[in-house]
Amino acid sequence: LKEPRHPLIAEIKPLTDEQATAVETVRVAMKDPSDPSPVFLLKGVTGSGKTEVYLELARDVLAQGKGVLFLVPEIALTHQLVSRVERGLGEKVAEWHSGLSDGKRRDVSAYLRSGKLRVVIGARSALFAPVQNLGLIIVDEEHDATFKQEDRVRYQARDLSVVRAKLEKVPLILGSATPSLESLERVREGKYRFIELKNRFSKQGLPELEMISLREEPLVEGIQAMITERTRERIQETLDRGEQVLVFLNRRGYAPFLLCEACGQVDECPNCSISLTFHIHPRSIKCHLCGYRADPPEECSKCHSIEIHPKGAGTESLEDDLPKLFAGVTIDRLDRDSVTSQKRLDEILTAFRDGRTQLLTGT
Ligand SMILES: [Zn+2]
Ligand SMILES: [Zn+2]
């Protein structure tokens, strides 16, 4: 780790009226000695500029000589976000995530303890980063499920951030476009204060959307997945620009069911009466509801025909199909079947973050 150099010059964007009101609400509450650790739920649609609000408040806190902890979901922790925060604050920030080597973590910790770095931006594990003289905690995408650490010690980083805020007597801001029910309930109980950004302040922050109908557009032939020619072109254009692509399909497995071509039979789960999903790795038929699992049948259970074929597509078949369409592209898959451990999850996310994975598919 290079010695952090200060200062950069903070790039301060003018706030909209709505953002300024949100900032003012927090500032007023921060001066109230009767509640040293107020919790705010900041609701704002994508593109409403929550980050500008975070940055403005973080600049206040830094100006008082205090530190800031900024938590985001693992997948949102990108170099783009880090450099945006660095530019917005005018100083180097420490990046903290589970992929950090022990050596690097030690270096970062030392810089934090000495006060050379005062801001941590990180995933859930960053909650325990040794920021000195902490002045503010921000949890962005507070509703996100990846804030729940599933392995080893179970903890909810959002709830623990409330605990750390109380202990250190600092304000906490929970931000989201779609707040969790738990947080909304705290607002209703009067424990959290509610701030809402209703307007999108720039079109720039919004992705361009294009709807492509599977019924009306020609499909790519010879593959299991339903991908239109136009979708294939859009993906290719993106890859050609050297950018990365995420392909979502809300269905795990190879195909949602096996169909007997002779009699139309589809095998169902003996417990749940829903169709059994066909998986290739390992070869099986599974119920996604109760976990029932069996070997795929050799013949139809009803008419004994051997003409039984997978129908439809899932993330497994997509992973098989995509290399046929985009030769030489590095493809990875992120779903419950491919993520067998925390380590594997970190590997997949790190490879994507570093740009080694060009195309990531998953649920
Ligand atoms: Zn049959
Ligand atoms: Zn079942």
Coordinates of C-alpha atoms and ligand atoms in Angstrom, one line a residue:
L1 CA 0.0 0.0 0.0
K2 CA 1.4 3.4 -1.0
E3 CA 1.6 6.1 1.6
P4 CA -1.6 8.0 1.4
R5 CA -1.1 11.5 0.0
H6 CA -3.3 14.5 0.8
P7 CA -4.9 16.6 -0.1
L8 CA -6.8 16.2 -3.3
I9 CA -9.1 19.0 -4.1
A10 CA -12.7 18.1 -3.3
E11 CA -15.0 18.2 -6.2
I12 CA -18.2 19.7 -4.8
K13 CA -21.4 19.4 -6.8
P14 CA -24.1 22.0 -6.0
L15 CA -26.9 20.4 -4.1
T16 CA -30.5 20.4 -5.3
D17 CA -33.1 22.0 -2.9
E18 CA -34.2 18.6 -1.9
Q19 CA -30.7 17.4 -1.2
A20 CA -29.9 20.6 0.7
T21 CA -33.0 20.1 2.9
A22 CA -32.0 16.5 3.7
V23 CA -28.5 17.6 4.6
E24 CA -29.9 20.4 6.8
T25 CA -32.2 18.0 8.6
V26 CA -29.2 15.8 9.6
R27 CA -27.1 18.8 10.5
V28 CA -29.7 20.2 12.9
A29 CA -30.2 16.8 14.5
M30 CA -26.4 16.3 14.9
K31 CA -26.3 19.5 17.0
D32 CA -29.0 18.2 19.4
P33 CA -27.2 17.2 22.6
S34 CA -30.2 15.1 23.8
D35 CA -29.6 12.5 21.1
P36 CA -25.9 12.0 20.3
S37 CA -26.5 9.1 17.9
P38 CA -29.6 9.8 15.8
V39 CA -30.4 7.2 13.1
F40 CA -31.7 8.5 9.8
L41 CA -33.4 6.4 7.1
L42 CA -32.7 8.2 3.8
K43 CA -35.0 6.9 1.1
G44 CA -34.3 8.0 -2.4
V45 CA -34.9 6.5 -5.8
T46 CA -32.0 5.6 -8.0
G47 CA -30.5 8.8 -9.4
S48 CA -31.9 11.0 -6.6
G49 CA -28.4 11.8 -5.4
K50 CA -28.1 10.1 -2.1
T51 CA -24.4 9.9 -2.6
E52 CA -24.2 13.7 -2.8
V53 CA -26.0 13.9 0.5
Y54 CA -23.5 11.4 2.1
L55 CA -20.6 13.3 0.7
E56 CA -21.8 16.7 1.9
L57 CA -22.3 15.3 5.5
A58 CA -18.9 13.5 5.3
R59 CA -17.2 16.8 4.4
D60 CA -18.7 18.4 7.5
V61 CA -17.5 15.6 9.7
L62 CA -14.0 15.6 8.2
A63 CA -13.8 19.4 8.7
Q64 CA -14.4 18.7 12.4
G65 CA -11.4 16.4 12.4
K66 CA -13.4 13.3 12.6
G67 CA -13.6 10.1 10.6
V68 CA -16.2 8.4 8.4
L69 CA -17.3 4.8 7.9
F70 CA -19.1 4.2 4.6
L71 CA -20.6 0.6 4.2
V72 CA -21.9 -0.7 0.9
P73 CA -22.9 -4.2 -0.3
E74 CA -19.9 -6.2 -1.4
I75 CA -21.0 -6.1 -5.1
A76 CA -21.4 -2.3 -5.0
L77 CA -17.8 -1.8 -3.8
T78 CA -16.2 -0.8 -7.1
H79 CA -13.1 1.3 -8.0
Q80 CA -15.5 3.8 -9.6
L81 CA -17.3 4.3 -6.3
V82 CA -14.1 4.6 -4.3
S83 CA -12.7 7.2 -6.7
R84 CA -15.9 9.1 -6.7
V85 CA -15.9 9.3 -2.9
E86 CA -12.2 10.3 -2.9
R87 CA -12.9 13.1 -5.4
G88 CA -15.9 14.2 -3.5
L89 CA -14.1 14.3 -0.2
G90 CA -10.7 15.5 -1.5
E91 CA -8.8 12.9 0.3
K92 CA -7.7 9.3 0.0
V93 CA -10.0 6.7 1.5
A94 CA -9.2 3.2 2.8
E95 CA -10.9 0.4 0.9
W96 CA -11.9 -2.5 3.2
H97 CA -13.4 -5.8 2.0
S98 CA -13.1 -9.5 2.7
G99 CA -10.7 -10.0 -0.3
L100 CA -8.0 -7.8 1.4
S101 CA -4.8 -9.8 2.2
D102 CA -3.7 -9.8 5.9
G103 CA -0.7 -7.7 5.0
K104 CA -2.7 -5.0 3.3
R105 CA -5.3 -5.1 6.1
R106 CA -2.5 -4.5 8.6
D107 CA -1.2 -1.5 6.6
V108 CA -4.6 0.0 6.2
S109 CA -5.3 -0.5 10.0
A110 CA -2.0 1.3 10.8
Y111 CA -2.9 4.3 8.6
L112 CA -6.3 4.5 10.2
R113 CA -4.9 4.3 13.7
S114 CA -2.4 7.0 12.9
G115 CA -5.1 9.2 11.4
K116 CA -3.3 9.3 8.0
L117 CA -6.5 7.8 6.6
R118 CA -9.8 8.9 8.1
V119 CA -12.4 7.4 5.8
V120 CA -13.2 3.8 5.3
I121 CA -15.3 2.6 2.4
G122 CA -16.0 -1.0 2.6
A123 CA -18.2 -4.1 2.6
R124 CA -19.9 -5.4 5.8
S125 CA -16.6 -6.6 7.3
A126 CA -15.5 -2.9 7.4
L127 CA -17.9 -2.3 10.2
F128 CA -15.0 -3.1 12.6
A129 CA -12.4 -1.1 10.8
P130 CA -10.4 1.0 13.3
V131 CA -11.4 4.5 12.2
Q132 CA -10.2 6.9 14.8
N133 CA -12.4 9.6 16.3
L134 CA -15.4 8.3 14.3
G135 CA -17.9 11.1 13.4
L136 CA -20.4 9.4 11.1
I137 CA -21.5 6.0 9.8
I138 CA -23.2 5.6 6.4
V139 CA -24.8 2.3 5.3
D140 CA -25.9 2.5 1.7
E141 CA -28.3 0.0 0.3
E142 CA -29.3 -0.8 3.9
H143 CA -32.0 -3.3 2.7
D144 CA -29.4 -5.4 0.8
A145 CA -29.3 -9.1 1.8
T146 CA -25.5 -9.3 1.4
F147 CA -25.2 -7.2 4.6
K148 CA -26.1 -10.5 6.3
Q149 CA -23.0 -12.5 6.9
E150 CA -24.3 -16.1 6.3
D151 CA -21.2 -18.1 7.3
R152 CA -19.4 -18.4 10.6
V153 CA -20.7 -15.8 13.0
R154 CA -24.1 -14.7 11.9
Y155 CA -24.5 -10.9 12.1
Q156 CA -26.5 -8.3 10.4
A157 CA -24.1 -5.4 9.6
R158 CA -26.9 -2.9 9.4
D159 CA -28.1 -3.7 13.0
L160 CA -24.5 -3.8 14.3
S161 CA -23.9 -0.4 12.7
V162 CA -26.6 0.9 14.9
V163 CA -24.8 -0.6 17.9
R164 CA -21.5 0.9 16.9
A165 CA -23.1 4.3 16.3
K166 CA -24.6 4.2 19.8
L167 CA -21.3 3.2 21.4
E168 CA -19.3 5.9 19.6
K169 CA -22.1 8.4 20.0
V170 CA -22.2 9.2 16.3
P171 CA -25.1 9.7 13.8
L172 CA -26.0 6.9 11.4
I173 CA -27.5 7.2 8.0
L174 CA -29.2 4.2 6.4
G175 CA -29.8 4.8 2.7
S176 CA -31.9 2.9 0.2
A177 CA -34.2 3.2 -2.7
T178 CA -36.3 0.4 -1.2
P179 CA -35.9 0.4 2.6
S180 CA -36.1 -2.8 4.5
L181 CA -39.4 -3.5 6.4
E182 CA -37.4 -3.6 9.6
S183 CA -36.1 0.0 9.1
L184 CA -39.5 1.3 8.1
E185 CA -40.9 -0.2 11.3
R186 CA -38.2 1.6 13.3
V187 CA -39.3 4.8 11.6
R188 CA -43.0 4.1 12.5
E189 CA -41.9 3.5 16.2
G190 CA -40.2 6.8 16.2
K191 CA -36.7 5.3 16.6
Y192 CA -35.4 6.3 13.2
R193 CA -35.9 9.6 11.5
F194 CA -37.2 9.5 7.9
I195 CA -35.9 11.6 5.1
E196 CA -37.0 11.2 1.5
L197 CA -35.5 12.3 -1.8
K198 CA -38.3 12.2 -4.3
N199 CA -36.8 13.6 -7.4
R200 CA -34.3 12.3 -9.8
F201 CA -31.8 15.1 -10.1
S202 CA -30.0 14.0 -13.2
K203 CA -30.9 11.7 -16.0
Q204 CA -27.2 10.8 -16.2
G205 CA -27.5 8.6 -13.2
L206 CA -30.2 6.5 -14.8
P207 CA -29.4 3.5 -17.0
E208 CA -30.8 3.5 -20.5
L209 CA -33.5 0.8 -20.8
E210 CA -34.6 -1.1 -23.8
M211 CA -37.4 -3.7 -23.7
I212 CA -36.9 -6.6 -26.1
S213 CA -39.9 -8.9 -26.6
L214 CA -39.1 -12.6 -26.8
R215 CA -42.3 -13.1 -28.8
E216 CA -41.7 -10.5 -31.5
E217 CA -37.9 -10.6 -32.0
P218 CA -36.1 -13.4 -33.8
L219 CA -34.4 -15.8 -31.3
V220 CA -30.8 -17.1 -31.6
E221 CA -31.2 -20.6 -32.9
G222 CA -29.4 -23.8 -31.7
I223 CA -29.2 -22.9 -28.1
Q224 CA -31.3 -23.8 -25.0
A225 CA -31.7 -20.3 -23.7
M226 CA -34.1 -17.8 -25.2
I227 CA -31.9 -15.0 -26.3
T228 CA -33.0 -12.7 -29.1
E229 CA -30.6 -11.7 -31.9
R230 CA -30.9 -8.1 -30.7
T231 CA -29.9 -9.0 -27.2
R232 CA -26.9 -10.9 -28.6
E233 CA -25.9 -7.7 -30.6
R234 CA -26.2 -5.5 -27.6
I235 CA -24.0 -7.8 -25.5
Q236 CA -21.4 -8.0 -28.3
E237 CA -21.4 -4.2 -28.7
T238 CA -20.7 -3.8 -24.9
L239 CA -17.9 -6.4 -24.9
D240 CA -16.4 -4.7 -28.0
R241 CA -16.2 -1.4 -26.0
G242 CA -14.2 -3.3 -23.4
E243 CA -17.0 -3.2 -20.9
Q244 CA -18.6 -5.9 -18.7
V245 CA -22.0 -7.5 -19.0
L246 CA -24.3 -8.9 -16.4
V247 CA -26.9 -11.4 -17.6
F248 CA -29.7 -12.1 -15.1
L249 CA -32.0 -15.1 -15.4
N250 CA -34.3 -15.7 -12.4
R251 CA -34.1 -19.5 -12.7
R252 CA -31.4 -21.8 -11.4
G253 CA -30.5 -25.1 -13.0
Y254 CA -30.3 -26.2 -16.6
A255 CA -34.0 -26.2 -17.5
P256 CA -37.1 -25.7 -15.4
F257 CA -38.5 -29.1 -16.4
L258 CA -38.1 -32.3 -18.4
L259 CA -40.9 -32.9 -20.9
C260 CA -41.9 -36.2 -22.4
E261 CA -42.4 -35.5 -26.1
A262 CA -44.6 -38.5 -26.5
C263 CA -47.3 -38.0 -23.8
G264 CA -46.5 -34.5 -22.4
Q265 CA -45.7 -35.8 -18.9
V266 CA -43.7 -33.5 -16.6
D267 CA -42.5 -35.0 -13.3
E268 CA -43.5 -33.1 -10.2
C269 CA -42.0 -33.0 -6.7
P270 CA -43.8 -35.7 -4.6
N271 CA -44.0 -33.3 -1.7
C272 CA -44.9 -30.0 -3.3
S273 CA -46.5 -30.8 -6.7
I274 CA -44.3 -28.3 -8.6
S275 CA -42.2 -29.3 -11.6
L276 CA -38.7 -30.6 -10.9
T277 CA -35.8 -28.5 -12.2
F278 CA -33.2 -30.3 -14.3
H279 CA -29.6 -29.7 -13.2
I280 CA -26.4 -30.8 -15.0
H281 CA -23.8 -30.1 -12.3
P282 CA -24.4 -32.5 -10.7
R283 CA -26.8 -34.4 -13.0
S284 CA -30.1 -34.4 -11.0
I285 CA -33.7 -33.3 -10.8
K286 CA -34.4 -31.0 -7.9
C287 CA -37.4 -29.3 -6.2
H288 CA -36.4 -25.7 -5.5
L289 CA -39.1 -25.5 -2.8
C290 CA -38.4 -28.4 -0.4
G291 CA -35.0 -29.5 -1.7
Y292 CA -36.2 -33.0 -2.9
R293 CA -33.6 -34.4 -5.2
A294 CA -33.4 -37.5 -7.5
D295 CA -31.5 -38.9 -10.5
P296 CA -33.0 -37.7 -13.8
P297 CA -35.3 -40.4 -15.3
E298 CA -34.1 -42.6 -18.2
E299 CA -37.6 -42.9 -19.5
C300 CA -41.0 -41.2 -19.1
S301 CA -42.6 -42.3 -15.7
K302 CA -46.0 -42.5 -17.4
C303 CA -45.5 -43.9 -21.0
H304 CA -41.9 -45.2 -20.8
S305 CA -40.9 -43.2 -23.9
I306 CA -37.2 -42.2 -23.9
E307 CA -38.0 -39.0 -25.7
I308 CA -37.7 -36.8 -22.6
H309 CA -36.0 -33.4 -23.1
P310 CA -35.1 -30.4 -21.0
K311 CA -37.5 -27.4 -21.8
G312 CA -36.7 -23.8 -21.2
A313 CA -33.5 -22.4 -19.8
G314 CA -31.8 -21.7 -16.4
T315 CA -28.5 -20.2 -15.4
E316 CA -26.7 -23.5 -16.0
S317 CA -27.8 -23.7 -19.7
L318 CA -27.1 -20.0 -20.1
E319 CA -23.5 -20.7 -18.9
D320 CA -23.3 -23.4 -21.5
D321 CA -24.8 -21.3 -24.3
L322 CA -23.0 -18.0 -23.8
P323 CA -19.5 -19.2 -24.8
K324 CA -21.1 -20.5 -28.1
L325 CA -22.3 -16.9 -28.8
F326 CA -19.3 -15.0 -27.4
A327 CA -16.2 -17.0 -28.1
G328 CA -13.1 -16.2 -26.1
V329 CA -15.0 -14.2 -23.5
T330 CA -14.4 -15.0 -19.8
I331 CA -17.7 -16.0 -18.3
D332 CA -18.6 -16.7 -14.7
R333 CA -21.8 -17.7 -12.9
L334 CA -23.2 -16.4 -9.6
D335 CA -26.1 -18.2 -8.1
R336 CA -26.8 -20.4 -5.1
D337 CA -25.5 -23.5 -6.9
S338 CA -22.2 -22.0 -7.9
V339 CA -21.5 -20.2 -4.7
T340 CA -20.5 -23.1 -2.5
S341 CA -18.6 -21.0 0.1
Q342 CA -17.8 -17.5 1.2
K343 CA -14.4 -17.9 -0.4
R344 CA -16.0 -18.9 -3.8
L345 CA -18.3 -15.8 -3.6
D346 CA -15.3 -13.6 -2.9
E347 CA -13.4 -15.1 -5.9
I348 CA -16.3 -14.6 -8.2
L349 CA -16.9 -11.0 -7.1
T350 CA -13.2 -10.1 -7.0
A351 CA -12.7 -11.4 -10.6
F352 CA -15.6 -9.3 -11.7
R353 CA -14.5 -6.2 -9.9
D354 CA -11.0 -6.5 -11.3
G355 CA -12.4 -6.9 -14.8
R356 CA -11.1 -10.4 -15.3
T357 CA -14.7 -11.7 -15.8
Q358 CA -16.2 -10.0 -18.8
L359 CA -19.6 -11.6 -18.6
L360 CA -21.3 -12.6 -15.4
T361 CA -24.5 -14.6 -15.4
G362 CA -26.7 -15.5 -12.4
T363 CA -29.9 -15.2 -10.6
Ligands
ZN1 ZN -44.5 -40.0 -21.6
ZN2 ZN -40.7 -30.2 -3.1

